[in-house]
XYZ file of N, CA and C in Angstrom:
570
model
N 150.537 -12.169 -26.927
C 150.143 -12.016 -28.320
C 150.896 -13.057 -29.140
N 150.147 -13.678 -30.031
C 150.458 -14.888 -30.818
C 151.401 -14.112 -31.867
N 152.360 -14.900 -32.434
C 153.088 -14.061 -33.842
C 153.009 -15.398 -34.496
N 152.594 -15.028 -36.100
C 152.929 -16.523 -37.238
C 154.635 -16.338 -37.699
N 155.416 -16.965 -37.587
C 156.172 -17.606 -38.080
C 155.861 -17.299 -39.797
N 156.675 -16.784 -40.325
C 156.846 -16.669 -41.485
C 157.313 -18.228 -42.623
N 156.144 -18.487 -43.524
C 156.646 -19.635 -43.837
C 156.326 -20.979 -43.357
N 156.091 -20.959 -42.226
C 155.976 -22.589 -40.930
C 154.559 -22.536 -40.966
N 153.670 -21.644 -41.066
C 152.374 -21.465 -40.743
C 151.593 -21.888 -39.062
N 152.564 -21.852 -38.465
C 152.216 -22.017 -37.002
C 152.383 -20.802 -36.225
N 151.393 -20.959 -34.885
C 151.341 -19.665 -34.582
C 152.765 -20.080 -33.178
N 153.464 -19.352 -32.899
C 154.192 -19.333 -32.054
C 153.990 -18.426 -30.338
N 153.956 -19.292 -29.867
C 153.540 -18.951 -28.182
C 154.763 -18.132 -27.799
N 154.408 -17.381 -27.008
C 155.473 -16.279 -26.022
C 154.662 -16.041 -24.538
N 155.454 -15.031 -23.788
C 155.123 -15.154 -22.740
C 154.688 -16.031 -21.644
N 153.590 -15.577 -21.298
C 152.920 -16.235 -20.247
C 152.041 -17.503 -21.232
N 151.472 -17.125 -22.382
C 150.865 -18.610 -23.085
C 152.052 -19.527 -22.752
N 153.483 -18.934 -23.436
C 154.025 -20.118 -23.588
C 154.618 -21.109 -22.086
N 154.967 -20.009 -21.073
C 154.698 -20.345 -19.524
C 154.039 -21.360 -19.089
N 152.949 -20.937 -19.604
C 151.738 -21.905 -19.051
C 151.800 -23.274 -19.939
N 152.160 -23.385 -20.922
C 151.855 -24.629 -21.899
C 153.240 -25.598 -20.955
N 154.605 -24.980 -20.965
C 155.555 -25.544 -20.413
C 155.057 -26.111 -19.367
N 154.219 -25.206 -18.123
C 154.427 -25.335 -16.392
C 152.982 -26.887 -16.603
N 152.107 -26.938 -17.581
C 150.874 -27.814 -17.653
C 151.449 -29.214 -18.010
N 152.936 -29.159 -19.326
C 153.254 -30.480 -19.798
C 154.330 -30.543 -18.295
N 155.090 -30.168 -17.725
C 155.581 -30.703 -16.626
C 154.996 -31.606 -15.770
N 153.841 -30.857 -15.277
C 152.868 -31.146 -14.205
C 152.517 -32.680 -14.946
N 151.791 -32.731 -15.843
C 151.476 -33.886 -16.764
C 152.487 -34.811 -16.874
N 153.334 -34.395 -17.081
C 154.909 -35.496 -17.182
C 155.069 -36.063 -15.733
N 155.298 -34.832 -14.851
C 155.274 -35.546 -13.249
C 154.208 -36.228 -12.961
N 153.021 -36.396 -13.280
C 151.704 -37.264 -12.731
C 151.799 -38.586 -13.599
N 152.271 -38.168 -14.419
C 152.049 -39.675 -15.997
C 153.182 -40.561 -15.289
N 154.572 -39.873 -15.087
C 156.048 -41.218 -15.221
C 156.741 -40.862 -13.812
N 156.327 -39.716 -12.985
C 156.809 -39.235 -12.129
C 158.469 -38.416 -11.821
N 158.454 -38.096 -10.493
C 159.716 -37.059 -10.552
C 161.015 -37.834 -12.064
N 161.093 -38.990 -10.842
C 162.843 -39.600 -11.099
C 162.490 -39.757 -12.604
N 161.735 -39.996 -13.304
C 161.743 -40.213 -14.844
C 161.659 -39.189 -15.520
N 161.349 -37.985 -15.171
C 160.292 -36.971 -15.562
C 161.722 -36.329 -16.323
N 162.390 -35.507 -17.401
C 163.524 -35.308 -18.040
C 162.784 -33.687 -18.740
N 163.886 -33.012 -18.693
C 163.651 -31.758 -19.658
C 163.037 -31.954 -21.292
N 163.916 -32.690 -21.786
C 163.413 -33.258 -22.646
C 161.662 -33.767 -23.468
N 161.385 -34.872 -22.458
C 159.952 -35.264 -22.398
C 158.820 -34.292 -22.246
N 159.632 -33.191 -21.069
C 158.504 -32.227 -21.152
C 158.468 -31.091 -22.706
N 159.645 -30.732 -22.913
C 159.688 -29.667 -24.016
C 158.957 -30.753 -25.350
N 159.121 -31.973 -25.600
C 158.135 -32.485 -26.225
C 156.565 -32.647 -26.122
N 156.375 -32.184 -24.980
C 154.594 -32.337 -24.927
C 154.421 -30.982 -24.261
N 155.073 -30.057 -24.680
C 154.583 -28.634 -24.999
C 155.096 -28.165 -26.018
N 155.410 -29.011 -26.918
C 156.041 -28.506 -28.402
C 156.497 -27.486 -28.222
N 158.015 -27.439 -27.466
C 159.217 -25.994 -27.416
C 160.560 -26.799 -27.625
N 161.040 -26.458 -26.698
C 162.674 -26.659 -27.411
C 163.066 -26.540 -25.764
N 164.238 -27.260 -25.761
C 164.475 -27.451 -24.160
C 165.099 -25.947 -24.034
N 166.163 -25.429 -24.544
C 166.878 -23.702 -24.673
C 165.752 -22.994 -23.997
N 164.478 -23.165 -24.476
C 163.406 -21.982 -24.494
C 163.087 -22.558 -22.656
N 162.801 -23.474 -22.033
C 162.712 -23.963 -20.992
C 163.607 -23.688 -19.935
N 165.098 -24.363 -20.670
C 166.805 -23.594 -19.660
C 166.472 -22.184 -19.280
N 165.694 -21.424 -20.185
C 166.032 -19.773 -20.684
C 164.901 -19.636 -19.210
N 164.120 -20.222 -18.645
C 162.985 -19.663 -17.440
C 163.098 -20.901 -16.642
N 163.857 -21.624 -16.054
C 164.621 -22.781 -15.317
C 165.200 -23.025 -15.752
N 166.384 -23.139 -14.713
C 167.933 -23.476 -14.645
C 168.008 -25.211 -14.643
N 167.073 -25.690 -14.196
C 167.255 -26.961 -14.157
C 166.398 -27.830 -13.749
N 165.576 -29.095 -13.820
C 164.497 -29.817 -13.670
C 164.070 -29.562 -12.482
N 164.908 -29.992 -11.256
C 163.841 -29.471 -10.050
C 163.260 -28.224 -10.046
N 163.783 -26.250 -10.258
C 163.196 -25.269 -10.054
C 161.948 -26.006 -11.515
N 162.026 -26.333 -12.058
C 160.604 -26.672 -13.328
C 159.646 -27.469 -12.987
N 159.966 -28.338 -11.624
C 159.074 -29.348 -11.067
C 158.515 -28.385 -10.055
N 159.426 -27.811 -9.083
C 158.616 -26.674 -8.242
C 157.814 -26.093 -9.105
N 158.057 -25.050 -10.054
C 157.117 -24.091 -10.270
C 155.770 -24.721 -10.656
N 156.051 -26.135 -11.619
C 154.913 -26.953 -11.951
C 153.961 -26.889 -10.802
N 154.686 -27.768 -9.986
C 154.040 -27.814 -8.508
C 152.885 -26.369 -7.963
N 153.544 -25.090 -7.527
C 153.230 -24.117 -7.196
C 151.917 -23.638 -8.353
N 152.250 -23.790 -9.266
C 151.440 -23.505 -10.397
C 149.961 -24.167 -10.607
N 150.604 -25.280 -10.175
C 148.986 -26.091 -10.236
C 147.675 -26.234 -9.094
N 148.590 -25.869 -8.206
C 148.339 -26.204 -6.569
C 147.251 -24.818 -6.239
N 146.475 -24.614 -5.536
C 146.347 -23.217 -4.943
C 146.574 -22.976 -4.526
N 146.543 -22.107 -3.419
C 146.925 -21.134 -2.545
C 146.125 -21.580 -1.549
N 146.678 -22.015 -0.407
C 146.033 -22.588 0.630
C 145.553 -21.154 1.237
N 144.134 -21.896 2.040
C 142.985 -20.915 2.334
C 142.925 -21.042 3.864
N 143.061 -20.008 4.712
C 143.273 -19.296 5.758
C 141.982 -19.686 6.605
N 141.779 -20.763 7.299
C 140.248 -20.973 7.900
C 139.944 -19.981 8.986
N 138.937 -19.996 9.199
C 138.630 -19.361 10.258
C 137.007 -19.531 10.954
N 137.243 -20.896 12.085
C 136.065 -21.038 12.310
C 136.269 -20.556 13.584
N 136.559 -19.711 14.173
C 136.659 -18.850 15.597
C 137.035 -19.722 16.673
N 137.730 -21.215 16.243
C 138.285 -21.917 17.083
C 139.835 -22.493 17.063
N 140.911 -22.483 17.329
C 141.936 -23.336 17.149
C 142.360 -24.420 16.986
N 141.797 -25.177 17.429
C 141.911 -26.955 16.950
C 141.295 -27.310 15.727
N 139.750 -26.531 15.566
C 138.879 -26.528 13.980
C 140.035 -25.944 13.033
N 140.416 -25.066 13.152
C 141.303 -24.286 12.389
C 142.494 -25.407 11.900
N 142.987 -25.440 12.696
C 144.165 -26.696 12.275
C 143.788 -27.653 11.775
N 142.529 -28.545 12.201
C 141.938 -29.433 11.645
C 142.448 -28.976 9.963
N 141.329 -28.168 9.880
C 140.978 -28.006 8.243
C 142.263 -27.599 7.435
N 142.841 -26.772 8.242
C 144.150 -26.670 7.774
C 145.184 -27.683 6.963
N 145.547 -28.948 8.135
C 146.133 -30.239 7.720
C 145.595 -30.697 7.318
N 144.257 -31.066 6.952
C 143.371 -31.452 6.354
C 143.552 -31.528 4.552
N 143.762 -30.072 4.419
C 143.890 -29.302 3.061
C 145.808 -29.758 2.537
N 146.272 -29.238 3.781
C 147.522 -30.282 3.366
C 148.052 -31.299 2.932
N 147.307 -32.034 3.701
C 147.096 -33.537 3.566
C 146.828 -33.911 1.904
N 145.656 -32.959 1.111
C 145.145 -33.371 0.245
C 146.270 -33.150 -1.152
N 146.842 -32.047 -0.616
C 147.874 -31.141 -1.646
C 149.022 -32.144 -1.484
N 149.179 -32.775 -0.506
C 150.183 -34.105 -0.557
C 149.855 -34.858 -1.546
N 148.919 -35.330 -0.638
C 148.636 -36.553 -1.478
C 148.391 -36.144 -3.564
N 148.141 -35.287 -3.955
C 148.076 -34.882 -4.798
C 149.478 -34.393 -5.798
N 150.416 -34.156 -4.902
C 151.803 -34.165 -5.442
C 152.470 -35.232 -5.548
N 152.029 -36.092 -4.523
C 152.519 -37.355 -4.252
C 153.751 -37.932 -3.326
N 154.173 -38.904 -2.392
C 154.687 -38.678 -1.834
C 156.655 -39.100 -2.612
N 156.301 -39.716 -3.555
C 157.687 -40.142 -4.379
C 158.188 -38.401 -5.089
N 157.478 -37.689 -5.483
C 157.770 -36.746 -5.559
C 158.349 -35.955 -4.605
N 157.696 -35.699 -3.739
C 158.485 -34.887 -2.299
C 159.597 -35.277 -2.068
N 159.527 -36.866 -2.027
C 161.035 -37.392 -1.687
C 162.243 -37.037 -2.667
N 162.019 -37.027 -4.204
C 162.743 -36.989 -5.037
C 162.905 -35.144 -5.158
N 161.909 -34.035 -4.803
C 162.597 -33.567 -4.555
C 163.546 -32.709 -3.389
N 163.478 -33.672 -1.973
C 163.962 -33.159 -1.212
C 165.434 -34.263 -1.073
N 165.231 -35.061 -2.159
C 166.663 -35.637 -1.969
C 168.054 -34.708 -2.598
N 167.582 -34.085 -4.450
C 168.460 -33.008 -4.571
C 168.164 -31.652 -4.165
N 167.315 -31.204 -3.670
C 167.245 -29.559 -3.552
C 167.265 -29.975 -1.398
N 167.684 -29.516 -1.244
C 167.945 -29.521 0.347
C 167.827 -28.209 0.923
N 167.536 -27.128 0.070
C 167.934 -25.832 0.488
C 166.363 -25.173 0.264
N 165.310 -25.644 -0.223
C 164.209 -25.339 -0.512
C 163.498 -25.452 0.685
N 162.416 -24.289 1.276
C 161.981 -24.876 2.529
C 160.496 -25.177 2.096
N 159.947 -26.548 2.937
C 159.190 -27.436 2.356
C 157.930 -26.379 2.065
N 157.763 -25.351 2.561
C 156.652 -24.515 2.998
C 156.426 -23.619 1.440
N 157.371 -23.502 1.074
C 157.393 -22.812 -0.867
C 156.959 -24.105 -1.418
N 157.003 -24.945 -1.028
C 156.236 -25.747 -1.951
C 154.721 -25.957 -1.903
N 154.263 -25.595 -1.110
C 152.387 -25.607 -0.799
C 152.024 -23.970 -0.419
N 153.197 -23.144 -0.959
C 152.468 -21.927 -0.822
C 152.034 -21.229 0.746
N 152.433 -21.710 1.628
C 152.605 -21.490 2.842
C 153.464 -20.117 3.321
N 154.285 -20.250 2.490
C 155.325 -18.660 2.559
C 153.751 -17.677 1.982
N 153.473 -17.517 1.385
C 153.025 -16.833 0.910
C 151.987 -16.110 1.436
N 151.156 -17.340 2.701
C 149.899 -16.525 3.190
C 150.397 -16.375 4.504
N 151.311 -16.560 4.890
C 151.671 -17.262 6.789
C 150.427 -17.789 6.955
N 150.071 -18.612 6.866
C 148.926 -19.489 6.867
C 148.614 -19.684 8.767
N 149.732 -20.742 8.795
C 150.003 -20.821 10.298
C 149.966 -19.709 11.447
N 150.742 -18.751 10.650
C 151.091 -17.235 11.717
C 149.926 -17.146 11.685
N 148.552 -16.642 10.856
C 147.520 -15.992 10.714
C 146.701 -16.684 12.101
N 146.491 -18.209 11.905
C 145.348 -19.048 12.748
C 145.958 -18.686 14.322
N 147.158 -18.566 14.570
C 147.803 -18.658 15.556
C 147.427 -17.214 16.449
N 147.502 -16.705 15.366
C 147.706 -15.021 15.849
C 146.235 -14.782 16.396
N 144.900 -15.084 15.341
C 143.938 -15.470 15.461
C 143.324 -15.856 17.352
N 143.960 -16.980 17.303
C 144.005 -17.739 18.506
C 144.408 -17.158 19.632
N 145.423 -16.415 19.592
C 145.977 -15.519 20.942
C 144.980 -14.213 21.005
N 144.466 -13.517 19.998
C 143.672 -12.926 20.235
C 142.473 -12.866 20.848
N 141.096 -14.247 20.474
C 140.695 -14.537 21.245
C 141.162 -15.213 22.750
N 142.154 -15.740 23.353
C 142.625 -15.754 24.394
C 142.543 -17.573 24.763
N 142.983 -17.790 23.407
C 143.148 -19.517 23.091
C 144.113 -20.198 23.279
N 145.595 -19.299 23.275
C 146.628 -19.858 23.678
C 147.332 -18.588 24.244
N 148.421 -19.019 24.981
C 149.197 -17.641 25.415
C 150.764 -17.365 24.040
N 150.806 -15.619 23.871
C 151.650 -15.671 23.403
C 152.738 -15.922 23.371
N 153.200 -16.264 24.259
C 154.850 -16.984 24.773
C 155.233 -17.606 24.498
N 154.122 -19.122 24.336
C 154.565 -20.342 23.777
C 154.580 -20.022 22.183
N 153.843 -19.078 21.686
C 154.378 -19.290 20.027
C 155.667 -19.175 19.606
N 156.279 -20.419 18.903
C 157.696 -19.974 18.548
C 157.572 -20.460 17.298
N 158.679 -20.408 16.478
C 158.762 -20.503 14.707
C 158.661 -21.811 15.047
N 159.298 -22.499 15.251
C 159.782 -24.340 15.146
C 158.052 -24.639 15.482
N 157.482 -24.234 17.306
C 156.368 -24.628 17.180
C 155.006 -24.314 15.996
N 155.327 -22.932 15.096
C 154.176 -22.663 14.451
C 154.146 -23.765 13.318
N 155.738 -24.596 13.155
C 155.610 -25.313 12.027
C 155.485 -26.345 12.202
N 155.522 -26.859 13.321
C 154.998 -27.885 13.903
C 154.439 -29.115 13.701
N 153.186 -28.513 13.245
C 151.685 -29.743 12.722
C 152.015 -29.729 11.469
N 152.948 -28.891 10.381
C 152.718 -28.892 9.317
C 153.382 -30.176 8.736
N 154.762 -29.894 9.431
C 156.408 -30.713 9.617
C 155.756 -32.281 9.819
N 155.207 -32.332 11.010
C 154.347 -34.022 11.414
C 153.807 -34.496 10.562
N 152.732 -33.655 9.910
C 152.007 -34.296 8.796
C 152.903 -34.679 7.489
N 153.717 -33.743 7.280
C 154.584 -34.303 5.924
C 155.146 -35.207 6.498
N 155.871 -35.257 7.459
C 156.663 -36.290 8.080
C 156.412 -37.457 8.135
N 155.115 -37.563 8.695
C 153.882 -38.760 8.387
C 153.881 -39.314 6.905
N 153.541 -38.409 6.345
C 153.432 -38.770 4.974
C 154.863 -39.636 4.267
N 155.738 -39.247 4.328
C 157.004 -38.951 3.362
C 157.858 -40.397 4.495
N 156.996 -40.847 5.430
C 157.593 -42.570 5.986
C 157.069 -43.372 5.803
N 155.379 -43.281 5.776
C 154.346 -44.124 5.179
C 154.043 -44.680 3.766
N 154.182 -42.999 3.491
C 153.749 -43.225 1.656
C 152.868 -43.588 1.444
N 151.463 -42.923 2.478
C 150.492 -43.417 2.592
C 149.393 -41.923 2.567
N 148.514 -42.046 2.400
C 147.449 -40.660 2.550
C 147.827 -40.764 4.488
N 147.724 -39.143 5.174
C 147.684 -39.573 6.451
C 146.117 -38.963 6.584
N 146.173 -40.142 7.817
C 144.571 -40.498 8.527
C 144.020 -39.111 8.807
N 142.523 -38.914 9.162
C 141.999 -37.433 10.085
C 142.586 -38.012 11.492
N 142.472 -39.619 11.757
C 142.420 -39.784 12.997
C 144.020 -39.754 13.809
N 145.032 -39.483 12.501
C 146.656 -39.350 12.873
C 146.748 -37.975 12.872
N 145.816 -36.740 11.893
C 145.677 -35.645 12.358
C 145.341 -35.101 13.006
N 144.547 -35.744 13.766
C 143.873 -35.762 15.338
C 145.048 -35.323 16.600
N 145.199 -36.645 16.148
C 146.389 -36.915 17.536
C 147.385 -35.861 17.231
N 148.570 -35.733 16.380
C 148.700 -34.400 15.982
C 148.397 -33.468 16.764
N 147.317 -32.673 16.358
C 146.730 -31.677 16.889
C 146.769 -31.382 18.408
N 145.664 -32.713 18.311
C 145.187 -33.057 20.177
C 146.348 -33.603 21.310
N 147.459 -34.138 20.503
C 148.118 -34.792 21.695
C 149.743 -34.023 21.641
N 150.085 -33.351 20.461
C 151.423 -32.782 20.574
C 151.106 -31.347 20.114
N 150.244 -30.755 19.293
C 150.298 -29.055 18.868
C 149.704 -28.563 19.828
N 148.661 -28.540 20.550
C 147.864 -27.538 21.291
C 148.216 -27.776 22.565
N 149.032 -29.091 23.247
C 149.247 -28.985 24.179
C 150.402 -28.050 24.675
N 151.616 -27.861 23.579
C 152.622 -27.103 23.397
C 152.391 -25.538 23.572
N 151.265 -25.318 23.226
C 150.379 -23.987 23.598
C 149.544 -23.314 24.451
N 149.396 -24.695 25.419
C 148.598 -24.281 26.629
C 149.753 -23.789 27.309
């Protein structure tokens, strides 16, 4: 709910409006000048607030670049074409795009100060077990055996593809997600 300011004649944002106006000029600030330029400051100016009001729901520019991030991004979508390699396909696929869309100077800048963030909160991956799901999927129909699933391997293809990404600084190929897939994830699973 909007309140006027007595006097100023402006309507003053709270809550979640004002949430959202902050988490949109971030996002905008990170795409316009990027991470390393991107300042508390610049953003509380192109959401007309006050940096206090910003400190007061982030502690500090990177958690404000994450949430930007998380905020803008969707929620990666759980394929399911009744096969395992299709599955991953589309999977990294969708990754790939949410990279390239964050960008890869970003990732770097923020995995140079936050070290403690796991890369997977940043594309929303915690959130669906994305991986666990296709996997689990897969052993059910009788696609891989359950033994070989382990944590390190479920993260696997995800880890390569950023990995790919974040040395290149390049979009990665279908045909490097290929190999991926075809020559180091599924063989790990037979």
């Amino acid at each position: 709910m909007n309140k006027i300011n007595e006097g100023e004649g402006t309507t003053r944002r709270r809550g979640a409006e004002l949430e959202g106006a902050i988490l949109q000029a971030a996002w905008d600030e990170l795409m316009e000048i990027g991470f390393h330029h991107l300042t508390i400051e610049g953003v509380a100016a192109r959401a007309q607030t006050s940096k206090p009001v910003i400190y007061r729901r982030w502690p500090n520019r990177e958690e404000l670049v994450l949430a930007a991030i998380l905020n803008h991004l969707p929620t990666v979508s759980v394929p399911d074409t009744g096969n395992l390699r299709s599955d991953v396909l589309l999977l990294l696929n969708e990754l790939n795009e949410m990279l390239q869309q964050i960008g890869p100077k970003t990732i770097h800048g923020l995995m140079s100060v936050v070290s403690d963030i796991p890369f997977s909160d940043i594309l929303n991956f915690r959130r669906t077990n994305t991986m666990t799901v296709i996997l689990d999927r897969a052993i059910e129909r009788g696609e891989i055996r359950p033994e070989k699933v382990t944590p390190r391997i479920t993260r696997l293809p995800v880890d390569l593809v950023r990995h790919e990404l974040l040395i290149t600084l390049e979009p990665v190929s279908m045909k490097t997600i290929e190999e991926i897939v075809d020559e180091i994830f599924l063989p790990l699973l037979k």
